[in-house]
Amino acid sequence: MAGSLKGKAAVVTGSTSGIGLAIAKALAAEGADVMLNGFGDAAAIEQERLCLQTDYGIKALYSGADMAKGDEIVAMIRAAEAAFGKVDILVNNAGIQHVSPIEDFPPEKWDAIIAINLTAAFHAVRAVVPAMKARQWGRIISTASAHSLVASPFKSAYVTAKHGLVGLTKTVALELATHGVTANCISPGYVWTPLVEKQIPDTMKARGLTKEQVINDVLLEAQPTKQFVTSEQMAALAVFLCSDAAAQLTGANIPVDGGWTAH
Ligand code: NAD
């Protein structure tokens, strides 16, 4: 139902690419003002921002805040509040991956993954919660992963961060249950985005496989449907979680993984 989020304002972290960009577009298509965030080519990001405004008649902003830095995260939320008057919807989506056997896992990669994939959500949530509580309405959505439910070898930091994100989400859901604010995780299986594409060479190395073998025997092997999830399917779920129909859906971790975690 186009326009269902008119008058709402959203911050979507990691929305210059992939799933986050699809979520930002879908929220804008429903009429929400949107703060984009993430890295990438400045001209391409500005183009996306302008397209959102002209295509959907909403206000779109961009923050280059680094999700590894708590002070920049809080400043991004304050900038969105100043520009939109409020933040009704927070989507914690920014994420990075590194694939390596644990004995070779670079400690700095571990720290970065925990910071960006887990601790960033803590900082963003603590920044938006007081005003959401005051308005008695809010939606907090975090992009976790099938790896929040099951592990795969060579992804120790990522699996740890995503399991942690579910714990944070459950806790926040309980704390805000009587305040009209829901908190949920959406957990994709494999979605064909730069994040997946970039881990193929390391997976080839770690497992001694060809690119085709990684795609068919590692990635799609996990998914009984044998198809990648699409970013648009993840975005449609995020829009649903923002609806009144989802007002009692809180503290959940919803898999969209072609049956992977049914195994
Ligand atoms: P992507 O690489 O296309 O997008 C990641 C986004 O995060 C980009 O906008 C990037 O600029 C941003 N980002 C990275 N580091 C950042 C930082 N320090 N500060 C701010 N922004 C930063 O990846 P994607 O596949 O769209 O991933 C989005 C989320 O979905 C991630 O949390 C990822 O773990 C999760 N996920 C993806 C898949 C998949 O198969 N693609 C599966 C499960 C979960």
Short mmCIF file of C-alpha atoms and ligand atoms in Angstrom, two decimals:
data_model
loop_
_atom_site.label_atom_id
_atom_site.label_comp_id
_atom_site.label_asym_id
_atom_site.label_seq_id
_atom_site.Cartn_x
_atom_site.Cartn_y
_atom_site.Cartn_z
CA MET A 1 0.00 0.00 0.00
CA ALA A 2 2.00 2.97 -1.28
CA GLY A 3 2.10 5.86 1.17
CA SER A 4 1.62 3.74 4.30
CA LEU A 5 4.70 5.34 5.92
CA LYS A 6 3.94 8.95 4.99
CA GLY A 7 5.01 11.22 7.85
CA LYS A 8 7.53 8.68 9.20
CA ALA A 9 11.30 9.14 9.15
CA ALA A 10 13.88 6.39 8.82
CA VAL A 11 17.62 5.90 9.19
CA VAL A 12 19.03 2.94 7.28
CA THR A 13 22.67 2.15 7.99
CA GLY A 14 24.73 0.66 5.19
CA SER A 15 22.26 1.80 2.55
CA THR A 16 24.58 2.81 -0.27
CA SER A 17 24.50 -0.74 -1.59
CA GLY A 18 22.73 -4.09 -1.58
CA ILE A 19 20.02 -4.90 0.98
CA GLY A 20 20.22 -1.53 2.76
CA LEU A 21 19.69 0.43 -0.44
CA ALA A 22 16.69 -1.76 -1.32
CA ILE A 23 15.23 -1.18 2.17
CA ALA A 24 15.79 2.59 1.89
CA LYS A 25 14.04 2.63 -1.50
CA ALA A 26 11.12 0.55 -0.24
CA LEU A 27 10.61 2.78 2.81
CA ALA A 28 10.80 5.87 0.58
CA ALA A 29 8.31 4.30 -1.82
CA GLU A 30 5.92 4.07 1.15
CA GLY A 31 6.41 7.77 1.82
CA ALA A 32 9.02 7.78 4.62
CA ASP A 33 11.82 10.34 4.74
CA VAL A 34 15.12 8.47 4.67
CA MET A 35 18.67 9.03 5.88
CA LEU A 36 21.09 7.03 3.74
CA ASN A 37 24.41 5.90 5.18
CA GLY A 38 27.43 3.97 3.99
CA PHE A 39 30.56 4.23 1.92
CA GLY A 40 31.07 4.46 -1.82
CA ASP A 41 31.48 6.83 -4.71
CA ALA A 42 30.27 10.29 -3.63
CA ALA A 43 28.67 11.12 -7.00
CA ALA A 44 26.83 7.78 -7.17
CA ILE A 45 25.53 8.22 -3.60
CA GLU A 46 24.33 11.77 -4.38
CA GLN A 47 22.59 10.40 -7.48
CA GLU A 48 20.76 7.78 -5.37
CA ARG A 49 19.75 10.44 -2.84
CA LEU A 50 18.34 12.73 -5.52
CA CYS A 51 16.51 9.81 -7.19
CA LEU A 52 14.79 8.93 -3.91
CA GLN A 53 13.59 12.51 -3.54
CA THR A 54 12.34 12.89 -7.10
CA ASP A 55 10.93 9.35 -7.49
CA TYR A 56 9.04 9.30 -4.20
CA GLY A 57 8.57 12.97 -3.19
CA ILE A 58 10.25 12.45 0.17
CA LYS A 59 13.20 14.06 1.94
CA ALA A 60 16.40 12.02 1.56
CA LEU A 61 19.64 12.79 3.34
CA TYR A 62 23.03 11.13 3.43
CA SER A 63 25.40 10.59 6.35
CA GLY A 64 28.91 9.26 5.83
CA ALA A 65 29.11 8.17 9.49
CA ASP A 66 31.48 5.26 10.06
CA MET A 67 29.57 2.48 11.82
CA ALA A 68 32.80 1.49 13.59
CA LYS A 69 32.67 4.77 15.54
CA GLY A 70 30.10 5.30 18.28
CA ASP A 71 30.34 9.11 18.28
CA GLU A 72 29.71 9.28 14.52
CA ILE A 73 26.70 6.98 14.87
CA VAL A 74 25.12 9.17 17.54
CA ALA A 75 25.87 12.30 15.45
CA MET A 76 24.12 10.66 12.44
CA ILE A 77 20.98 10.00 14.51
CA ARG A 78 21.01 13.57 15.88
CA ALA A 79 21.37 14.94 12.31
CA ALA A 80 18.37 12.86 11.17
CA GLU A 81 16.32 14.08 14.15
CA ALA A 82 17.27 17.67 13.35
CA ALA A 83 16.37 17.35 9.67
CA PHE A 84 13.25 15.18 9.91
CA GLY A 85 12.07 16.20 13.39
CA LYS A 86 12.34 12.57 14.58
CA VAL A 87 13.51 9.05 13.80
CA ASP A 88 10.61 6.57 13.77
CA ILE A 89 12.37 3.70 12.02
CA LEU A 90 15.93 2.54 12.59
CA VAL A 91 17.36 -0.14 10.32
CA ASN A 92 20.69 -1.50 11.53
CA ASN A 93 21.96 -3.00 8.32
CA ALA A 94 25.62 -2.07 7.74
CA GLY A 95 27.82 -5.11 7.75
CA ILE A 96 31.11 -6.51 6.60
CA GLN A 97 32.46 -10.02 6.29
CA HIS A 98 35.84 -11.75 6.45
CA VAL A 99 36.42 -15.42 5.68
CA SER A 100 39.39 -17.16 7.26
CA PRO A 101 40.27 -20.16 9.44
CA ILE A 102 40.25 -19.03 13.06
CA GLU A 103 43.99 -19.56 13.58
CA ASP A 104 44.70 -17.09 10.75
CA PHE A 105 41.81 -14.72 11.49
CA PRO A 106 43.34 -11.21 11.73
CA PRO A 107 42.42 -9.71 15.13
CA GLU A 108 41.82 -6.32 13.51
CA LYS A 109 39.22 -7.93 11.19
CA TRP A 110 37.56 -9.51 14.24
CA ASP A 111 37.39 -6.10 15.95
CA ALA A 112 36.00 -4.39 12.83
CA ILE A 113 33.30 -7.02 12.27
CA ILE A 114 32.16 -6.91 15.91
CA ALA A 115 32.15 -3.08 15.81
CA ILE A 116 30.27 -2.64 12.52
CA ASN A 117 27.96 -5.68 12.62
CA LEU A 118 27.09 -5.62 16.33
CA THR A 119 28.27 -2.67 18.45
CA ALA A 120 27.00 -0.13 15.88
CA ALA A 121 23.45 -1.33 16.52
CA PHE A 122 23.91 -0.75 20.27
CA HIS A 123 25.01 2.84 19.64
CA ALA A 124 22.20 3.57 17.17
CA VAL A 125 19.53 1.98 19.37
CA ARG A 126 20.59 3.85 22.50
CA ALA A 127 20.49 7.10 20.50
CA VAL A 128 16.95 6.62 19.09
CA VAL A 129 15.20 5.01 22.05
CA PRO A 130 14.48 8.03 24.31
CA ALA A 131 12.53 9.89 21.59
CA MET A 132 10.77 6.71 20.40
CA LYS A 133 9.65 6.08 23.98
CA ALA A 134 8.46 9.67 24.29
CA ARG A 135 6.36 9.31 21.10
CA GLN A 136 5.26 5.76 21.99
CA TRP A 137 6.03 4.53 18.47
CA GLY A 138 9.08 3.05 16.85
CA ARG A 139 10.41 0.28 14.67
CA ILE A 140 13.91 -1.13 15.10
CA ILE A 141 14.93 -3.62 12.45
CA SER A 142 18.34 -5.24 12.31
CA THR A 143 19.67 -7.20 9.38
CA ALA A 144 21.13 -10.30 11.00
CA SER A 145 21.66 -13.40 8.86
CA ALA A 146 21.07 -17.12 8.62
CA HIS A 147 24.41 -17.00 10.43
CA SER A 148 22.56 -15.67 13.47
CA LEU A 149 20.91 -19.10 13.72
CA VAL A 150 23.56 -21.50 12.43
CA ALA A 151 27.32 -21.30 11.92
CA SER A 152 29.55 -21.94 8.94
CA PRO A 153 33.27 -22.64 9.21
CA PHE A 154 35.72 -19.76 8.63
CA LYS A 155 33.26 -17.01 9.61
CA SER A 156 33.92 -16.83 13.35
CA ALA A 157 33.59 -13.06 13.81
CA TYR A 158 30.55 -12.72 11.56
CA VAL A 159 28.66 -15.63 13.15
CA THR A 160 29.49 -14.26 16.61
CA ALA A 161 28.35 -10.73 15.73
CA LYS A 162 25.10 -11.91 14.12
CA HIS A 163 24.20 -14.16 17.07
CA GLY A 164 24.92 -11.17 19.32
CA LEU A 165 22.64 -8.93 17.28
CA VAL A 166 19.75 -11.30 17.98
CA GLY A 167 20.48 -11.12 21.71
CA LEU A 168 20.53 -7.33 21.60
CA THR A 169 17.26 -7.31 19.63
CA LYS A 170 15.46 -9.59 22.09
CA THR A 171 16.61 -7.46 25.02
CA VAL A 172 15.55 -4.19 23.39
CA ALA A 173 12.18 -5.74 22.42
CA LEU A 174 11.53 -6.59 26.07
CA GLU A 175 12.63 -3.19 27.35
CA LEU A 176 10.38 -1.35 24.87
CA ALA A 177 7.43 -3.75 24.78
CA THR A 178 5.05 -1.39 26.56
CA HIS A 179 6.19 1.70 24.64
CA GLY A 180 4.84 0.98 21.15
CA VAL A 181 8.32 0.17 19.88
CA THR A 182 9.13 -3.17 18.25
CA ALA A 183 12.59 -4.63 17.64
CA ASN A 184 13.19 -7.51 15.25
CA CYS A 185 15.90 -9.13 13.17
CA ILE A 186 15.51 -10.08 9.54
CA SER A 187 17.83 -12.90 8.61
CA PRO A 188 18.62 -13.46 4.97
CA GLY A 189 20.30 -16.50 3.55
CA TYR A 190 22.52 -15.68 0.58
CA VAL A 191 21.59 -12.50 -1.28
CA TRP A 192 23.63 -11.67 -4.39
CA THR A 193 25.22 -8.37 -3.26
CA PRO A 194 28.81 -7.05 -3.21
CA LEU A 195 29.20 -8.53 0.30
CA VAL A 196 28.69 -12.06 -1.04
CA GLU A 197 30.59 -11.49 -4.26
CA LYS A 198 33.64 -10.21 -2.35
CA GLN A 199 33.91 -13.29 -0.10
CA ILE A 200 34.10 -15.72 -3.02
CA PRO A 201 37.89 -15.42 -3.57
CA ASP A 202 38.64 -16.03 0.15
CA THR A 203 36.23 -18.96 0.27
CA MET A 204 37.91 -20.39 -2.86
CA LYS A 205 41.23 -20.12 -1.00
CA ALA A 206 40.00 -21.40 2.38
CA ARG A 207 38.25 -24.43 0.85
CA GLY A 208 40.38 -24.97 -2.30
CA LEU A 209 37.42 -24.60 -4.67
CA THR A 210 36.64 -22.87 -7.99
CA LYS A 211 34.26 -19.89 -8.18
CA GLU A 212 31.47 -22.08 -9.62
CA GLN A 213 32.02 -24.66 -6.86
CA VAL A 214 31.77 -21.93 -4.20
CA ILE A 215 28.50 -20.61 -5.68
CA ASN A 216 26.85 -24.01 -6.21
CA ASP A 217 28.44 -26.26 -3.58
CA VAL A 218 28.90 -23.78 -0.68
CA LEU A 219 26.46 -20.90 -1.08
CA LEU A 220 23.45 -22.39 -2.84
CA GLU A 221 24.16 -25.81 -1.29
CA ALA A 222 22.94 -24.28 1.99
CA GLN A 223 19.67 -23.09 0.44
CA PRO A 224 17.15 -25.82 -0.37
CA THR A 225 15.42 -23.58 -2.94
CA LYS A 226 18.78 -23.34 -4.81
CA GLN A 227 18.11 -19.67 -5.46
CA PHE A 228 19.56 -16.49 -4.05
CA VAL A 229 17.26 -14.34 -1.90
CA THR A 230 16.71 -10.88 -3.43
CA SER A 231 17.32 -7.54 -1.73
CA GLU A 232 13.76 -6.56 -2.69
CA GLN A 233 12.36 -9.55 -0.78
CA MET A 234 14.26 -8.38 2.33
CA ALA A 235 12.97 -4.83 1.80
CA ALA A 236 9.35 -5.99 1.55
CA LEU A 237 9.71 -7.71 4.93
CA ALA A 238 11.17 -4.55 6.46
CA VAL A 239 8.19 -2.55 5.18
CA PHE A 240 5.82 -5.12 6.69
CA LEU A 241 7.58 -4.84 10.06
CA CYS A 242 6.90 -1.08 9.97
CA SER A 243 3.17 -1.61 9.46
CA ASP A 244 0.45 -1.64 12.10
CA ALA A 245 -0.16 -5.29 11.20
CA ALA A 246 3.25 -6.04 12.74
CA ALA A 247 2.63 -4.13 16.00
CA GLN A 248 2.65 -7.37 18.04
CA LEU A 249 5.62 -8.85 16.20
CA THR A 250 8.58 -8.09 18.42
CA GLY A 251 11.71 -9.81 19.65
CA ALA A 252 11.67 -12.10 16.62
CA ASN A 253 14.39 -13.22 14.26
CA ILE A 254 12.76 -13.89 10.89
CA PRO A 255 14.67 -16.08 8.46
CA VAL A 256 14.34 -15.43 4.70
CA ASP A 257 16.74 -18.11 3.61
CA GLY A 258 15.11 -20.47 1.11
CA GLY A 259 14.78 -23.05 3.89
CA TRP A 260 18.47 -23.06 4.92
CA THR A 261 17.85 -22.97 8.67
CA ALA A 262 15.04 -25.55 8.44
CA HIS A 263 17.80 -28.16 8.05
P1 NAD B 1 26.82 -4.69 0.81
O1 NAD B 1 28.30 -4.87 0.88
O2 NAD B 1 26.14 -4.59 -0.51
O3 NAD B 1 26.37 -3.44 1.68
C1 NAD B 1 26.95 -3.15 2.92
C2 NAD B 1 26.66 -1.72 3.26
O4 NAD B 1 27.28 -1.42 4.51
C3 NAD B 1 27.25 -0.73 2.23
O5 NAD B 1 26.38 0.37 2.09
C4 NAD B 1 28.55 -0.29 2.89
O6 NAD B 1 29.03 0.97 2.45
C5 NAD B 1 28.10 -0.26 4.35
N1 NAD B 1 29.21 -0.26 5.29
C6 NAD B 1 30.23 -1.14 5.41
N2 NAD B 1 31.06 -0.76 6.39
C7 NAD B 1 30.55 0.41 6.90
C8 NAD B 1 30.95 1.28 7.92
N3 NAD B 1 32.06 1.08 8.64
N4 NAD B 1 30.18 2.37 8.16
C9 NAD B 1 29.05 2.62 7.43
N5 NAD B 1 28.63 1.81 6.45
C10 NAD B 1 29.38 0.72 6.19
O7 NAD B 1 26.24 -5.92 1.65
P2 NAD B 1 24.77 -6.53 1.83
O8 NAD B 1 24.87 -7.92 1.38
O9 NAD B 1 23.74 -5.64 1.29
O10 NAD B 1 24.74 -6.57 3.42
C11 NAD B 1 23.84 -5.83 4.21
C12 NAD B 1 23.59 -6.56 5.50
O11 NAD B 1 22.99 -7.81 5.21
C13 NAD B 1 24.87 -6.86 6.29
O12 NAD B 1 24.62 -6.67 7.68
C14 NAD B 1 25.10 -8.32 6.00
O13 NAD B 1 25.80 -8.96 7.03
C15 NAD B 1 23.68 -8.82 5.91
N6 NAD B 1 23.55 -10.09 5.19
C16 NAD B 1 23.84 -10.18 3.89
C17 NAD B 1 23.71 -11.41 3.26
C18 NAD B 1 24.00 -11.60 1.80
O14 NAD B 1 23.94 -12.74 1.35
N7 NAD B 1 24.29 -10.57 1.04
C19 NAD B 1 23.28 -12.52 3.97
C20 NAD B 1 22.99 -12.39 5.32
C21 NAD B 1 23.13 -11.15 5.92
#
